[in-house]
Coordinates of C-alpha atoms and ligand atoms in Angstrom, one line a residue:
Chain A
X657 CA 0.0 0.0 0.0
X658 CA 2.6 2.4 1.1
X659 CA 5.1 1.7 -1.7
X660 CA 2.2 2.0 -4.1
X661 CA 1.6 5.6 -2.9
X662 CA 5.3 6.4 -3.1
X663 CA 5.5 5.2 -6.6
X664 CA 2.4 7.2 -7.4
X665 CA 4.0 10.4 -5.9
X666 CA 7.1 10.0 -7.9
X667 CA 5.2 9.7 -11.0
X668 CA 3.1 12.7 -10.3
X669 CA 6.2 14.7 -9.8
X670 CA 8.0 13.4 -12.8
X671 CA 5.4 13.2 -15.4
X672 CA 2.1 14.7 -14.7
X673 CA 0.1 13.3 -17.6
X674 CA 1.1 9.7 -16.7
X675 CA 0.7 10.6 -13.1
X676 CA -2.8 11.5 -13.5
X677 CA -3.6 8.2 -15.2
X678 CA -2.0 6.3 -12.4
X679 CA -3.6 8.5 -9.8
X680 CA -7.0 7.5 -11.0
X681 CA -6.2 4.2 -9.3
X682 CA -5.6 6.0 -6.0
X683 CA -8.0 8.9 -5.9
X684 CA -8.5 10.2 -2.5
X685 CA -11.7 12.0 -3.4
X686 CA -14.1 11.5 -6.2
X687 CA -16.8 14.0 -6.8
X688 CA -19.5 12.5 -9.0
X689 CA -22.3 14.5 -10.7
X690 CA -22.6 16.8 -7.7
X691 CA -25.2 19.5 -7.7
X692 CA -25.9 21.8 -4.9
X693 CA -28.8 24.0 -3.9
X694 CA -29.5 26.8 -1.5
X695 CA -33.3 26.6 -1.2
X696 CA -34.3 26.4 -4.8
X697 CA -31.3 28.2 -6.1
X698 CA -28.9 25.8 -7.8
X699 CA -25.3 26.9 -7.2
X700 CA -23.5 24.0 -8.6
X701 CA -24.4 21.6 -11.4
X702 CA -23.0 18.2 -12.4
X703 CA -19.5 18.7 -11.0
X704 CA -17.4 15.6 -11.5
X705 CA -13.7 15.4 -10.6
X706 CA -11.2 13.1 -9.1
X707 CA -8.6 14.3 -6.6
X708 CA -5.5 12.1 -6.4
X709 CA -3.8 11.3 -3.2
X710 CA -1.1 13.7 -2.0
X711 CA -1.7 16.4 -4.5
X712 CA -2.8 20.0 -4.5
X713 CA -5.9 20.8 -6.4
X714 CA -6.7 24.5 -6.9
X715 CA -10.2 25.7 -7.5
X716 CA -10.3 28.9 -9.4
X717 CA -13.1 31.0 -10.9
X718 CA -14.8 34.3 -10.6
X719 CA -16.5 35.5 -7.4
X720 CA -19.8 33.8 -6.7
X721 CA -19.3 30.8 -9.0
X722 CA -19.5 28.4 -6.1
X723 CA -15.9 27.6 -5.2
X724 CA -16.5 27.9 -1.5
X725 CA -19.8 26.0 -1.7
X726 CA -18.0 23.1 -3.5
X727 CA -15.2 23.1 -1.0
X728 CA -17.6 23.0 1.9
X729 CA -19.4 20.0 0.4
X730 CA -16.3 17.9 0.8
X731 CA -16.4 18.1 4.6
X732 CA -20.1 18.6 4.8
X733 CA -19.8 22.0 6.3
X734 CA -22.8 23.0 4.2
X735 CA -24.9 20.8 6.5
X736 CA -24.9 23.8 8.8
X737 CA -26.8 26.0 6.4
X738 CA -30.5 25.3 6.6
X739 CA -32.1 24.5 3.3
X740 CA -28.9 23.6 1.6
X741 CA -29.2 20.4 -0.4
X742 CA -26.7 18.2 -2.2
X743 CA -27.3 15.7 -5.1
X744 CA -24.8 13.3 -6.4
X745 CA -22.0 11.8 -4.4
X746 CA -18.5 12.5 -3.1
X747 CA -16.4 9.5 -2.4
X748 CA -13.7 9.6 0.1
X749 CA -11.5 6.5 -0.2
X750 CA -14.4 5.0 -2.1
X751 CA -17.0 5.7 0.5
X752 CA -19.8 8.1 -0.3
X753 CA -19.8 10.8 2.4
X754 CA -23.4 11.6 1.8
X755 CA -24.5 8.1 2.7
X756 CA -26.8 8.2 5.7
X757 CA -24.4 5.8 7.5
X758 CA -21.5 8.3 7.2
X759 CA -20.4 9.8 10.5
X760 CA -20.1 13.5 9.9
X761 CA -17.9 14.0 12.9
X762 CA -15.5 11.3 11.8
X763 CA -15.6 12.8 8.3
X764 CA -14.6 16.2 9.5
X765 CA -11.7 14.7 11.5
X766 CA -10.4 13.2 8.3
X767 CA -11.1 16.2 6.2
X768 CA -9.8 19.4 7.9
X769 CA -10.5 22.9 6.9
X770 CA -8.7 26.3 7.0
X771 CA -10.8 29.3 6.4
X772 CA -10.4 32.6 4.5
X773 CA -10.0 34.7 7.6
X774 CA -7.8 33.4 10.3
X775 CA -10.2 32.2 13.0
X776 CA -8.3 31.1 16.1
X777 CA -10.4 30.6 19.2
X778 CA -10.0 33.3 21.9
X779 CA -7.9 30.9 23.8
X780 CA -4.2 30.4 24.3
X781 CA -2.0 29.3 21.4
X782 CA -1.6 25.9 23.1
X783 CA -5.3 25.5 23.7
X784 CA -6.0 26.2 20.1
X785 CA -3.9 23.4 18.9
X786 CA -4.9 21.0 21.6
X787 CA -8.6 21.6 21.0
X788 CA -9.1 18.9 18.4
X789 CA -7.1 16.1 20.1
X790 CA -8.7 16.9 23.4
X791 CA -12.1 16.6 21.8
X792 CA -11.0 13.3 20.4
X793 CA -10.3 12.2 23.9
X794 CA -6.6 12.6 24.4
X795 CA -6.0 13.6 28.0
X796 CA -2.4 12.6 28.6
X797 CA -0.5 15.8 29.2
X798 CA 2.8 14.5 27.7
X799 CA 1.1 13.1 24.6
X800 CA -0.7 16.4 24.2
X801 CA 2.5 18.4 24.5
X802 CA 4.0 16.3 21.8
X803 CA 1.1 16.7 19.5
X804 CA 1.0 20.4 20.0
X805 CA 4.7 20.8 19.4
X806 CA 4.7 18.5 16.3
X807 CA 1.7 20.3 14.8
X808 CA 3.2 23.7 15.4
X809 CA 6.5 22.5 13.8
X810 CA 4.7 21.2 10.8
X811 CA 2.9 24.5 10.4
X812 CA 6.3 26.3 10.6
X813 CA 5.2 28.3 13.6
X814 CA 7.0 26.6 16.5
X815 CA 10.0 28.8 16.6
X816 CA 7.9 31.9 16.6
X817 CA 5.5 30.8 19.4
X818 CA 7.4 28.3 21.5
X819 CA 7.9 30.9 24.3
X820 CA 4.3 32.1 24.3
X821 CA 2.2 29.0 24.2
X822 CA 0.1 30.4 27.0
X823 CA -0.6 33.8 25.5
X824 CA -3.8 34.5 23.7
X825 CA -3.8 33.4 20.1
X826 CA -5.5 36.7 19.2
X827 CA -2.2 38.5 20.0
X828 CA -0.5 36.9 17.1
X829 CA -0.1 38.5 13.7
X830 CA -2.5 37.6 10.9
X831 CA -0.1 35.4 9.2
X832 CA 0.8 33.6 12.4
X833 CA -2.8 33.2 13.2
X834 CA -3.4 31.5 9.9
X835 CA -0.5 29.2 10.5
X836 CA -1.9 28.5 13.9
X837 CA -5.2 27.5 12.3
X838 CA -3.2 25.2 10.0
X839 CA -1.5 23.7 13.0
X840 CA -4.8 23.3 14.7
X841 CA -6.2 21.4 11.7
X842 CA -3.0 19.2 11.5
X843 CA -3.3 18.3 15.2
X844 CA -6.3 16.0 14.5
X845 CA -4.2 14.2 11.9
X846 CA -6.5 14.6 8.9
X847 CA -6.0 13.0 5.5
X848 CA -7.3 15.9 3.5
X849 CA -7.1 19.6 4.2
X850 CA -9.4 22.1 2.5
X851 CA -8.2 25.7 2.2
X852 CA -10.6 28.5 1.4
X853 CA -8.5 31.4 0.2
X854 CA -6.2 31.0 3.1
X855 CA -3.9 33.9 2.0
X856 CA -6.4 36.5 1.0
X857 CA -6.0 38.4 4.3
X858 CA -2.3 38.2 4.4
X859 CA 0.7 40.2 3.1
X860 CA 3.1 38.7 0.5
X861 CA 5.7 37.5 3.1
X862 CA 3.1 35.7 5.1
X863 CA 1.6 34.3 1.8
X864 CA 5.0 33.0 0.8
X865 CA 5.3 31.2 4.0
X866 CA 1.9 29.5 3.7
X867 CA 2.6 28.5 0.1
X868 CA 5.9 26.9 1.1
X869 CA 4.1 25.2 3.8
X870 CA 1.4 23.8 1.5
X871 CA 4.0 22.4 -0.8
X872 CA 5.6 20.6 2.2
X873 CA 2.3 19.4 3.4
X874 CA 1.6 17.8 0.1
X875 CA 4.0 15.0 1.0
X876 CA 1.5 13.7 3.5
X877 CA -1.8 15.2 2.8
X878 CA -4.3 15.7 0.0
X879 CA -5.0 19.4 -0.4
X880 CA -7.8 21.3 -2.1
X881 CA -7.4 25.1 -2.2
X882 CA -9.7 27.8 -3.4
X883 CA -7.7 30.8 -4.6
X884 CA -8.3 34.1 -6.4
X885 CA -4.6 34.4 -7.1
X886 CA -3.7 32.9 -10.5
X887 CA 0.0 33.0 -9.7
X888 CA -0.6 31.1 -6.5
X889 CA -2.6 28.4 -8.3
X890 CA 0.1 28.1 -10.9
X891 CA 2.9 28.0 -8.3
X892 CA 1.6 25.5 -6.0
X893 CA -1.1 23.3 -7.5
X894 CA -0.8 20.1 -9.5
X895 CA -4.3 20.2 -10.9
X896 CA -6.5 23.2 -11.4
X897 CA -10.3 23.2 -11.6
X898 CA -11.9 26.2 -13.3
X899 CA -15.5 26.8 -12.3
X900 CA -17.7 29.4 -13.9
X901 CA -21.2 30.7 -13.5
X902 CA -21.8 31.8 -17.1
X903 CA -25.0 33.7 -16.5
X904 CA -25.9 35.3 -13.2
X905 CA -28.5 33.1 -11.5
X906 CA -27.5 30.0 -13.3
X907 CA -25.5 27.3 -11.5
X908 CA -21.7 27.2 -11.6
X909 CA -20.2 24.5 -13.7
X910 CA -16.8 22.8 -14.0
X911 CA -15.5 24.2 -17.2
X912 CA -12.1 22.7 -17.2
X913 CA -10.2 20.3 -15.0
X914 CA -6.7 19.4 -15.9
X915 CA -3.0 19.7 -15.1
X916 CA -2.1 23.1 -13.8
X917 CA 0.6 23.3 -16.4
X918 CA -1.8 22.7 -19.2
X919 CA -4.5 25.1 -17.8
X920 CA -2.0 27.9 -17.6
X921 CA -0.1 27.3 -20.9
X922 CA -2.6 25.7 -23.2
X923 CA -6.2 25.7 -21.8
X924 CA -8.6 23.7 -23.9
X925 CA -11.6 25.9 -23.3
X926 CA -11.7 29.5 -24.6
X927 CA -13.5 30.6 -21.3
X928 CA -10.6 29.3 -19.2
X929 CA -8.2 31.2 -21.4
X930 CA -10.3 34.4 -21.1
X931 CA -10.5 34.0 -17.3
X932 CA -6.8 33.3 -16.9
X933 CA -5.7 36.2 -19.1
X934 CA -8.0 38.4 -17.0
X935 CA -10.7 39.2 -19.5
X936 CA -13.5 38.5 -17.0
X937 CA -14.3 37.8 -13.4
Chain B
X978 CA -21.0 76.8 6.5
X979 CA -24.7 76.3 7.1
X980 CA -24.3 72.6 7.5
X981 CA -21.6 73.0 10.1
X982 CA -23.9 75.3 12.1
X983 CA -26.8 72.9 12.0
X984 CA -24.4 70.2 13.1
X985 CA -23.2 72.2 16.0
X986 CA -26.7 73.1 17.2
X987 CA -27.8 69.5 16.9
X988 CA -24.7 68.3 18.8
X989 CA -25.5 70.9 21.5
X990 CA -29.1 69.8 21.6
X991 CA -28.3 66.2 22.1
X992 CA -25.7 67.0 24.6
X993 CA -28.3 68.8 26.7
X994 CA -30.7 65.9 26.4
X995 CA -27.9 63.6 27.5
X996 CA -27.1 65.8 30.4
X997 CA -30.7 66.0 31.5
X998 CA -30.8 62.2 32.0
X999 CA -27.5 62.2 33.8
X1000 CA -28.8 65.0 36.0
X1001 CA -32.0 63.2 36.9
X1002 CA -30.0 60.1 37.9
X1003 CA -27.7 62.3 40.1
X1004 CA -30.6 64.0 41.7
X1005 CA -32.3 60.8 42.6
X1006 CA -29.2 59.1 43.9
X1007 CA -28.1 62.3 45.7
X1008 CA -31.5 62.8 47.3
X1009 CA -31.6 59.2 48.6
X1010 CA -28.0 59.3 49.9
X1011 CA -28.5 62.7 51.4
X1012 CA -31.4 61.4 53.4
X1013 CA -30.2 58.0 54.3
X1014 CA -26.5 57.3 53.8
X1015 CA -25.4 58.4 57.2
X1016 CA -28.0 56.1 58.7
X1017 CA -27.3 53.2 56.3
X1018 CA -23.6 53.2 57.2
X1019 CA -24.0 52.9 60.9
X1020 CA -23.1 49.4 62.0
X1021 CA -25.9 49.4 64.6
X1022 CA -28.2 49.9 61.7
X1023 CA -27.0 47.5 59.0
X1024 CA -25.9 44.9 61.5
X1025 CA -28.8 45.4 63.9
X1026 CA -31.9 43.5 64.7
X1027 CA -35.3 45.0 63.6
X1028 CA -37.7 46.3 66.3
X1029 CA -41.4 45.8 66.1
X1030 CA -42.5 48.6 68.4
X1031 CA -39.5 50.5 69.7
X1032 CA -37.1 52.8 67.9
X1033 CA -33.5 52.0 67.0
X1034 CA -34.0 48.8 65.0
X1035 CA -31.7 47.5 62.3
X1036 CA -32.1 45.7 59.0
X1037 CA -29.6 42.8 59.0
X1038 CA -32.2 40.1 58.5
X1039 CA -33.6 42.0 55.6
X1040 CA -30.2 42.4 53.9
X1041 CA -29.6 38.7 54.4
X1042 CA -33.1 38.0 53.0
X1043 CA -32.3 40.0 49.8
X1044 CA -29.0 38.3 49.2
X1045 CA -30.4 34.8 50.0
X1046 CA -33.3 35.5 47.7
X1047 CA -31.0 36.6 44.9
X1048 CA -28.9 33.4 45.2
X1049 CA -32.0 31.1 45.3
X1050 CA -33.6 32.9 42.4
X1051 CA -30.5 32.6 40.2
X1052 CA -30.1 28.9 41.2
X1053 CA -33.5 28.3 39.7
X1054 CA -33.6 30.7 36.8
X1055 CA -30.0 30.5 35.5
X1056 CA -30.0 26.8 34.4
X1057 CA -33.5 27.2 32.8
X1058 CA -32.8 30.4 31.0
X1059 CA -29.3 29.3 29.9
X1060 CA -30.8 26.0 28.6
X1061 CA -33.5 27.8 26.7
X1062 CA -31.1 30.4 25.3
X1063 CA -28.8 27.6 24.1
X1064 CA -31.7 26.0 22.4
X1065 CA -32.8 29.2 20.7
X1066 CA -29.4 30.4 19.7
X1067 CA -27.7 27.1 18.8
X1068 CA -30.2 24.4 17.9
X1069 CA -33.5 25.9 16.8
X1070 CA -33.8 26.6 13.1
X1071 CA -36.2 29.5 13.5
X1072 CA -39.4 27.6 13.0
X1073 CA -42.8 27.7 14.7
X1074 CA -41.6 26.4 18.1
X1075 CA -38.9 29.1 18.2
X1076 CA -41.3 31.9 17.5
X1077 CA -43.7 30.5 20.0
X1078 CA -41.1 30.4 22.7
X1079 CA -40.1 34.0 21.9
X1080 CA -43.7 35.1 22.0
X1081 CA -44.2 33.5 25.4
X1082 CA -41.0 35.0 26.7
X1083 CA -41.9 38.5 25.5
X1084 CA -45.4 38.3 26.9
X1085 CA -44.1 37.1 30.2
X1086 CA -41.7 40.0 30.4
X1087 CA -44.4 42.5 29.8
X1088 CA -46.6 41.3 32.7
X1089 CA -46.6 43.7 35.7
X1090 CA -44.7 42.2 38.6
X1091 CA -47.7 42.4 40.9
X1092 CA -49.4 39.8 38.7
X1093 CA -46.4 37.5 39.3
X1094 CA -46.9 38.1 43.0
X1095 CA -50.5 37.0 42.9
X1096 CA -49.6 34.0 40.8
X1097 CA -46.9 33.1 43.3
X1098 CA -49.3 33.5 46.1
X1099 CA -51.9 31.2 44.5
X1100 CA -49.4 28.5 43.4
X1101 CA -46.3 28.4 45.6
X1102 CA -47.7 29.8 48.9
X1103 CA -51.2 28.3 48.9
X1104 CA -51.4 25.4 46.4
X1105 CA -48.0 23.9 47.1
X1106 CA -48.4 24.9 50.7
X1107 CA -44.9 26.4 51.1
X1108 CA -46.3 29.5 52.8
X1109 CA -44.6 32.9 52.9
X1110 CA -41.0 32.0 52.5
X1111 CA -37.8 32.6 50.5
X1112 CA -38.4 29.6 48.3
X1113 CA -41.9 30.9 47.3
X1114 CA -40.4 34.3 46.5
X1115 CA -37.5 32.7 44.6
X1116 CA -39.7 30.7 42.3
X1117 CA -41.9 33.8 41.7
X1118 CA -38.9 35.9 40.9
X1119 CA -37.4 33.2 38.8
X1120 CA -40.5 33.4 36.6
X1121 CA -40.2 37.1 36.4
X1122 CA -36.5 36.9 35.7
X1123 CA -36.6 34.1 33.2
X1124 CA -37.4 36.0 30.0
X1125 CA -34.9 38.8 30.5
X1126 CA -32.2 36.4 31.5
X1127 CA -32.9 34.2 28.6
X1128 CA -32.9 37.0 26.1
X1129 CA -29.6 38.5 27.4
X1130 CA -28.0 35.0 27.4
X1131 CA -29.3 34.4 23.8
X1132 CA -27.9 37.7 22.7
X1133 CA -24.5 36.9 24.2
X1134 CA -24.5 33.5 22.5
X1135 CA -25.5 35.0 19.2
X1136 CA -22.7 37.6 19.4
X1137 CA -20.1 34.8 19.3
X1138 CA -18.7 34.9 15.7
X1139 CA -19.9 32.1 13.4
X1140 CA -16.3 31.5 12.5
X1141 CA -15.6 30.0 16.0
X1142 CA -18.4 27.5 15.5
X1143 CA -17.2 26.6 12.1
X1144 CA -13.6 26.2 13.3
X1145 CA -14.7 23.9 16.1
X1146 CA -17.1 21.8 13.9
X1147 CA -14.4 21.5 11.2
X1148 CA -12.1 19.9 13.8
X1149 CA -14.6 17.1 14.3
X1150 CA -16.2 18.5 17.5
X1151 CA -19.9 17.7 17.9
X1152 CA -22.5 20.4 18.2
X1153 CA -22.7 20.0 21.9
X1154 CA -19.0 20.1 22.4
X1155 CA -18.8 23.2 20.3
X1156 CA -21.5 24.9 22.5
X1157 CA -19.8 23.8 25.7
X1158 CA -16.2 24.4 24.9
X1159 CA -16.3 27.3 22.4
X1160 CA -19.6 29.2 22.3
X1161 CA -20.4 29.4 26.0
X1162 CA -16.9 30.3 27.2
X1163 CA -16.7 33.0 24.5
X1164 CA -20.0 34.5 25.5
X1165 CA -19.3 34.2 29.2
X1166 CA -18.6 37.9 29.8
X1167 CA -22.0 38.8 28.4
X1168 CA -23.8 36.0 30.2
X1169 CA -22.1 37.0 33.5
X1170 CA -22.9 40.7 33.0
X1171 CA -26.5 39.9 32.3
X1172 CA -26.8 37.7 35.3
X1173 CA -25.2 40.2 37.7
X1174 CA -27.5 42.9 36.3
X1175 CA -30.4 40.7 37.0
X1176 CA -29.2 40.4 40.6
X1177 CA -29.8 44.1 40.8
X1178 CA -33.3 43.8 39.6
X1179 CA -34.0 40.9 42.0
X1180 CA -32.8 43.0 44.9
X1181 CA -34.9 46.0 43.8
X1182 CA -38.1 43.9 43.3
X1183 CA -40.9 44.4 45.8
X1184 CA -44.4 44.0 44.3
X1185 CA -43.8 40.3 43.3
X1186 CA -42.6 39.5 46.8
X1187 CA -45.3 41.2 49.0
X1188 CA -47.5 38.1 48.8
X1189 CA -44.7 35.5 48.6
X1190 CA -41.8 36.0 51.0
X1191 CA -43.3 38.0 53.8
X1192 CA -42.7 41.6 54.8
X1193 CA -41.2 41.7 58.2
X1194 CA -39.1 39.4 60.3
X1195 CA -36.8 39.8 63.3
X1196 CA -34.5 36.8 62.9
X1197 CA -32.1 36.0 60.1
X1198 CA -33.7 33.3 57.9
X1199 CA -31.5 30.3 57.5
X1200 CA -33.9 27.7 56.1
X1201 CA -35.3 28.7 52.6
X1202 CA -38.7 27.6 53.8
X1203 CA -38.6 30.3 56.5
X1204 CA -40.5 33.5 56.2
X1205 CA -38.3 36.3 55.1
X1206 CA -38.4 40.1 54.3
X1207 CA -36.2 41.3 51.5
X1208 CA -35.1 44.9 52.0
X1209 CA -37.1 46.4 49.2
X1210 CA -40.3 44.8 50.5
X1211 CA -39.5 45.8 54.0
X1212 CA -39.1 49.4 53.0
X1213 CA -42.5 49.4 51.5
X1214 CA -43.9 47.7 54.6
X1215 CA -42.2 50.0 57.1
X1216 CA -43.3 53.1 55.3
X1217 CA -46.9 52.0 55.1
X1218 CA -47.6 49.8 58.1
X1219 CA -44.9 49.7 60.7
X1220 CA -45.5 50.8 64.2
X1221 CA -42.0 51.9 65.1
X1222 CA -41.7 55.6 65.8
X1223 CA -38.5 56.0 63.8
X1224 CA -39.9 54.4 60.7
X1225 CA -38.8 57.4 58.5
X1226 CA -35.1 56.8 59.5
X1227 CA -35.4 53.1 58.8
X1228 CA -37.0 53.7 55.4
X1229 CA -34.4 56.3 54.4
X1230 CA -31.5 54.2 55.7
X1231 CA -32.9 51.1 54.1
X1232 CA -33.3 52.8 50.8
X1233 CA -29.8 54.2 50.8
X1234 CA -28.4 50.7 51.7
X1235 CA -30.4 49.1 49.0
X1236 CA -29.2 51.6 46.4
X1237 CA -25.7 51.0 47.6
X1238 CA -26.0 47.2 47.1
X1239 CA -27.5 47.6 43.6
X1240 CA -24.7 50.1 42.7
X1241 CA -22.0 47.7 43.9
X1242 CA -23.6 44.8 42.0
X1243 CA -23.7 46.8 38.8
X1244 CA -20.1 48.0 39.2
X1245 CA -19.1 44.4 39.7
X1246 CA -21.0 43.4 36.6
X1247 CA -19.1 45.9 34.5
X1248 CA -15.8 45.0 36.0
X1249 CA -16.3 41.3 35.4
X1250 CA -17.2 41.9 31.8
X1251 CA -14.1 44.0 31.2
X1252 CA -11.8 41.6 33.1
X1253 CA -12.9 38.7 31.0
X1254 CA -12.6 40.5 27.8
X1255 CA -9.1 41.6 28.7
X1256 CA -8.1 38.1 29.8
X1257 CA -9.3 36.6 26.6
X1258 CA -7.4 39.3 24.7
X1259 CA -10.7 40.4 23.1
X1260 CA -10.1 44.1 23.5
Ligands
ATP1469 N1 -25.8 30.5 2.8 C1 -26.2 30.8 1.5 N2 -27.5 31.0 1.2 C2 -27.9 31.3 0.0 N3 -27.0 31.5 -1.0 C3 -25.7 31.4 -0.8 C4 -25.2 31.0 0.5 N4 -23.8 31.0 0.4 C5 -23.5 31.3 -0.9 N5 -24.6 31.5 -1.6 C6 -24.7 31.9 -3.0 O1 -24.1 30.8 -3.7 C7 -23.3 31.3 -4.8 C8 -21.9 30.8 -4.6 O2 -21.3 31.2 -3.4 P1 -19.8 30.8 -3.0 O3 -19.6 31.4 -1.7 O4 -19.7 29.3 -3.1 O5 -19.0 31.5 -4.2 P2 -17.4 31.6 -4.3 O6 -17.1 31.1 -5.6 O7 -16.7 31.0 -3.1 O8 -17.2 33.2 -4.3 P3 -16.0 34.1 -3.7 O9 -14.9 33.9 -4.7 O10 -16.5 35.4 -3.7 O11 -15.7 33.6 -2.4 C9 -23.3 32.8 -4.7 O12 -24.2 33.3 -5.7 C10 -23.9 33.1 -3.3 O13 -24.7 34.2 -3.3
MG1470 MG1 -15.6 31.8 -1.4

């Protein structure tokens, strides 16, 4: 199993076309014919895409086309919105997460999320990171210390906060807060992490740090990221999905889904090209 | 030019209106303190035993009654109102039941307190046979208190940013864990402030208690089923019925002491709110 994944990774890095073919065997997430509604308003229609293990998939598209809605389908955060409805299926390791038998709590542990605006709890740095594991029932102090330290290290924040683990998370800078949120998500050891425009509230230096971090995290996690920043999508993602709501009031559709290289150098759809070259949205 | 002038006149006008309300508050507080503060602060008064016929009585049992009553009332109404507020703010989806609960709470809070007093008399004092006592009064006041307490708790819960809930749920916390560990702690300053402010209202309430706790006692009540006489009720009683020759002094001193207690409680409420906010790094 493990060697299989390693091989898969190598190939994804070496040759993306072949990698994609291979990856189909080991897709972490498969979205099939997904449509989504808020009340009677259809936001997304017939979205189908496969997200390979240990890759970064970027969702791009103009504002309001349903990127966040799609992202939030993957960990069922849309359940919180009354009257939202989903049709079709999303398979996580082959299991449909919209099956009645799916445990939403378990699902959200496996599929973490980092939001647009850094949203640390008004608690200490330590308590923010330990929140998830503690909810999962870890109460051994030493074990918890290790998890907190490891998570903060993975999020490249440890050196900056190791002396102020007990101070309020709200006293950190925006970029630090966002990395803290990433550490908090990592602490429950998810398999997939969803990012909804994680850098939109950050300056270029903080953005750079997060991007480096994402590329590092790819080694172990499957990442889906919504971004408005074309360069960012081009820099960090392996696959790019272009969503578009062609007419206001109509649902958003998946226009193109292919290798990031291809999307940015030789898109097959004229609408993708127009969007990327900045002619609308 | 003209706009600036209008602006200035408006500012001045509203400043005057603001000052008038401040002035009225100062006049009332000043008047009551001028009449009674020197009596209220005499230890023989606030630590003394009441007299039925003679002059020179104190008000200690009444003070104890008021505090005891406030504690009992909160013990009853806080869990209920917090539970209801959590339901309304966190679980209900704004359907018929929610609207019905709100409607009942709003109606309840617009009833005159004497009506609560009569209800308490009929149910707790007579029907349940508890008689005039602290517990009858506490249940009556809990009913009176419930809607306001519930509403203020609901508002505090709702003021917790949605992003905290999302963060918690996205980490695999259940709804209930999220409420317990994230939402309630974050809204604690607001809930505490609302609760402490309601202590002030409990201490100042008289009409609802005339028929439920009793109006005059000489011994400090220890058992909640004992007859009591909260300070506010006792002031009314002393002024209108008491036989002691120095009833005016007792009323003035009692009123000043009551005002002092309520002021202290309100200051504590403000301080707690600020303290919490600072500790959480919220401001
Ligand atoms: N809770 C909601 N209730 C009703 N409609 C909603 C809700 N959330 C989003 N929408 C609508 O769904 C559509 C897609 O919204 P969504 O937030 O997914 O877009 P987005 O692509 O993430 O946009 P942006 O880039 O601005 O974040 C929009 O038209 C929006 O108005
Ligand atoms: Mg969005």
